Amino acid sequence: MPGKRLASLLSMLMLCATVWSQKPSVNPGLTLTASVPVANESALPSVVPPHRQVIGLALEGGGALGLAHIGVLAWLEARHIPVDRITGTSMGSLIGGLFATGRNPAEIGKLAFLQSFDSVSSTEIPYADASFRRRQDRHDFPMTIPIGLKHGPALPTSIFLNNGIGEFLSTQFKGYDRQDLDFNRMPIPFRCVATDLTTLGQVNFSRGPLTKAVRASISIPGVFPPVQDDNGDYLVDGGLLDNLPTDILKQELHADFIVAVHLVDGSLSSNDTSSMVGLLHRASIASIVRDEARAETLADIVISVPVQDFNGTQYDKANKLIALGYNAAKQRFANVRPEVMKALVLNDEDWKAYVAARKQRMLNQPAQLLRVRVEGGTPAEENQARADLKPLQGHPINETQIFNALKPLQANSAIVSTYEVFTPQPAPGSTTSPTPDSGVVVHLSHDNLGPPYLLVNPQVAASTSDVSRAELAFRLIDQNLGGFGSELRANIQVGYMTDLSAEYYSLLSPRGYFLRPFSEIVRKPVPIWADQKRIADRFEQDLDIGLAAGRTFSNRLQLSAEWRLQDSRWSLQTGSDGAPNFSGTAQSSLIHINLDGDVDGFNSPDGFRLSATAGALYRTAGGTNAPLVLLNLSRSLSFDPTLNGHKEEELARRKNRKEKADILLMSGEVNSYLRNNVAQPFRFTLGGPLRLSASSFEEYRGTDMYLVRTAMLRRIRPDSDGLWMGLYGFFGYEAGEIWSPEVHALLRQDGTIGLVESTPLGLNITLGGSVGDAGHRKAFITLGRWF
């Protein structure tokens, strides 16, 4: 979900970025064409049955619009028109590459329908794979854009990360990620195109790992990170120079009859002239008309697919786009002369022979993993990668298992890993030939922008009382500082409350043992209430120092012990509340258990979180020693009753996209000193939006309290325009009770109702109202985490 939130924010940019994948913008006079080295490249296979034309298919780029290629392939297969050679650029290279490895159109179409392509839209490491500390960041700072500080403040150079697209390609191109793969020996000989930013030339891939070739071809500048080749050159989307590679079919693959698939853009509209993105889109179209026309002159048949009513980000329109491609192929071939069709279409017997020959060229899966080589990282990082892959040695190479094994290494977002399969060299003096494709080389790379990183998060809460809160929070993270897995984290929060804190997480062993010294300064105003009236204002200042030690068992579970020394000042500013000022210190010793079972760090549609603390507050000025218990539990469930009766594919599609119409949220909080009298700065509070919403901010103070909340969210408007994540209506119930030695227990209940709009940056805008007992009622608005 987080990946799609930022993807939605930038969907209009993606429209422009899709232009990169559709429209060359480099002066053709600067184009330098170079093929990947072709040493030991095999000859092209003969066509089956023999003595017929070699039919080539060229597929152009276009983001989601390229899903129409699946429909074209399906029509060709249905009519028994063989494809003997295939080329593609950008999305055309992905669809063409899948087909060239032996996947049939139905299988490729199922991938699209199940929204498998959504996994490439990863703006951050999936929450399920993130480390425990990165999960904390995502929960505290939901969906912020990290600012790299390694060479001065800089935003990410691409919208999406390598991780999602890398894993998708490797799992889909199983067995074709080999260093010595010859594209001529694939079930269908294949080529794809990339642009070399270093030489400003065109790269035509004919061998090497297919995953790397397709990854380079689809790397829209600014959307996906570029791919670095063995020479250190940076490769991006091939559509910049050759979006419809009919020339490669003719010159390199020696096709006799060429079919080109062209994705037709729409005509000029008012939207194109009313925005910068629209103008850039139309201007880029002007630069490609000549180049596409030149490419089409090499084709014997051009299938023009009318996709002008769609854009390059609408992967959820897969069915419609595939149907458009199918119908476009059907209509175009209906106008082909009968004698030409007769030469193209195979009879049933010849078609079976063609399919059999194609299957015969399918590659076997790699052998057992016998050798692991790691390069590109620090010694500690490389040792960790080898240790993570060691349990897989001696077993058949499995792409999913390799990616899962390397995920912990990438869990802190500072390292990216890719891998290739290779044949190990024989040992010196050995007379035994090494097992082919039994080695894996892992390439580790680091982000050029950081660490350190800076996260930014705004928080606003206001209600119809005379208190409102607005803060801007910053978090600095410097990963692997002082050793692999260790890091510095510092927070600055300004506005209604000022909070300065820093901690150093020192990882003591790979098993997760750590030490964490910390310090914090907090300054904030404190309103004092009586019978819904603000009778006084105080100011609180706290200085904390402490040390925690514990173990992080997994990215879901952490256990720690903590000692803390707190120096507090509690002074009256205006009004009178009848209580004395406070100045003094207190110490606490605590045991923490934190369990994170959410599936998302931001309003998780499913999952739970548990935070439990037990210990004691002691040596307290102005109060007594007291045991301390803190418990916080949240649970979320999502469901969609409209799914009943839907077919299996639709169920899987909706599950993958998390299309849940209803979300039930529940939480409970208990904080207690077990009725012991402690000084005011150490007490708990209730009141304010989403913490008894009908009451004022921190209206109630006490030594013991509980709060129960539940809410039902109902989707009113889905994400239809790509800019917002959907409008939800909600209604909820809150109940809280608080007491202290000098005040009897006070129970407050209220009901809330309102609207929640999830913004592309991951922040919720909530507008609601609440009516409670004892005449309490408020209207409120918040910006930030909702539940």
Short mmCIF file of N, CA, C and O in Angstrom, two decimals, residues 21 46 49 70 123 125 157 195 371 396 427 443 458 512 517 576 583 601 607 619 628 689 719 752:
data_model
loop_
_atom_site.label_atom_id
_atom_site.label_comp_id
_atom_site.label_asym_id
_atom_site.label_seq_id
_atom_site.Cartn_x
_atom_site.Cartn_y
_atom_site.Cartn_z
N SER A 21 9.02 6.40 -22.12
CA SER A 21 9.02 5.02 -22.60
C SER A 21 8.35 4.90 -23.95
O SER A 21 8.42 3.86 -24.58
N SER A 46 16.61 -22.49 -37.19
CA SER A 46 15.77 -22.57 -38.38
C SER A 46 14.30 -22.58 -37.97
O SER A 46 13.94 -23.04 -36.88
N PRO A 49 7.64 -25.26 -39.33
CA PRO A 49 8.26 -26.13 -40.33
C PRO A 49 9.18 -25.33 -41.25
O PRO A 49 9.06 -24.11 -41.35
N ILE A 70 -0.48 -8.18 -25.14
CA ILE A 70 -0.92 -9.54 -24.78
C ILE A 70 -2.09 -9.95 -25.66
O ILE A 70 -2.18 -11.10 -26.11
N THR A 123 7.91 2.07 -3.78
CA THR A 123 8.65 3.28 -3.43
C THR A 123 9.48 3.10 -2.17
O THR A 123 10.29 3.95 -1.85
N ILE A 125 10.81 -0.28 0.79
CA ILE A 125 10.80 -1.72 1.08
C ILE A 125 9.44 -2.10 1.65
O ILE A 125 8.91 -1.40 2.51
N THR A 157 16.41 9.92 -6.78
CA THR A 157 16.54 10.13 -8.22
C THR A 157 15.49 9.35 -9.01
O THR A 157 15.39 9.52 -10.23
N THR A 195 19.01 2.45 -23.46
CA THR A 195 19.76 3.65 -23.81
C THR A 195 20.92 3.81 -22.83
O THR A 195 20.71 3.76 -21.61
N ARG A 371 28.17 -22.80 -5.34
CA ARG A 371 29.15 -21.73 -5.13
C ARG A 371 28.43 -20.39 -4.98
O ARG A 371 27.52 -20.09 -5.75
N PRO A 396 18.49 -27.06 -5.04
CA PRO A 396 18.27 -26.44 -6.35
C PRO A 396 18.11 -24.92 -6.22
O PRO A 396 17.46 -24.44 -5.28
N ALA A 427 38.67 -25.50 -10.50
CA ALA A 427 39.78 -25.20 -9.60
C ALA A 427 41.10 -25.50 -10.31
O ALA A 427 41.18 -26.39 -11.17
N HIS A 443 25.41 -9.12 -6.21
CA HIS A 443 25.96 -7.78 -6.34
C HIS A 443 25.29 -6.88 -5.30
O HIS A 443 24.06 -6.75 -5.29
N PRO A 458 4.39 16.17 9.10
CA PRO A 458 3.55 17.19 9.75
C PRO A 458 2.43 16.52 10.54
O PRO A 458 1.93 15.46 10.18
N GLY A 512 20.94 -10.14 17.10
CA GLY A 512 19.99 -9.09 17.44
C GLY A 512 20.16 -8.45 18.79
O GLY A 512 19.36 -7.59 19.17
N PRO A 517 21.77 3.74 24.19
CA PRO A 517 21.73 4.94 25.03
C PRO A 517 20.88 6.01 24.35
O PRO A 517 20.86 6.12 23.11
N SER A 576 -5.21 29.68 37.72
CA SER A 576 -4.95 29.01 38.99
C SER A 576 -5.65 27.66 38.99
O SER A 576 -6.82 27.56 38.63
N SER A 583 9.41 20.67 40.67
CA SER A 583 10.75 20.63 40.10
C SER A 583 11.50 19.50 40.77
O SER A 583 11.64 19.49 42.01
N GLY A 601 2.48 -0.08 7.62
CA GLY A 601 2.79 0.86 8.68
C GLY A 601 1.85 2.02 8.76
O GLY A 601 1.93 2.85 9.66
N GLY A 607 -4.12 -6.76 10.69
CA GLY A 607 -2.97 -6.94 11.57
C GLY A 607 -3.23 -6.47 12.98
O GLY A 607 -4.35 -6.14 13.37
N ARG A 619 12.48 6.91 43.45
CA ARG A 619 13.29 8.09 43.78
C ARG A 619 12.69 9.34 43.13
O ARG A 619 13.37 10.13 42.48
N LEU A 628 4.63 0.56 37.66
CA LEU A 628 4.16 1.18 36.43
C LEU A 628 3.82 0.09 35.41
O LEU A 628 4.62 -0.82 35.17
N PRO A 689 -8.97 14.99 19.87
CA PRO A 689 -9.38 14.18 18.73
C PRO A 689 -8.80 12.77 18.79
O PRO A 689 -7.59 12.58 18.96
N ASP A 719 -10.14 5.03 -5.31
CA ASP A 719 -9.09 5.78 -6.01
C ASP A 719 -9.38 5.71 -7.50
O ASP A 719 -8.99 4.76 -8.17
N THR A 752 -18.41 9.12 17.44
CA THR A 752 -17.80 9.99 16.43
C THR A 752 -18.30 9.59 15.05
O THR A 752 -18.65 8.43 14.79
#
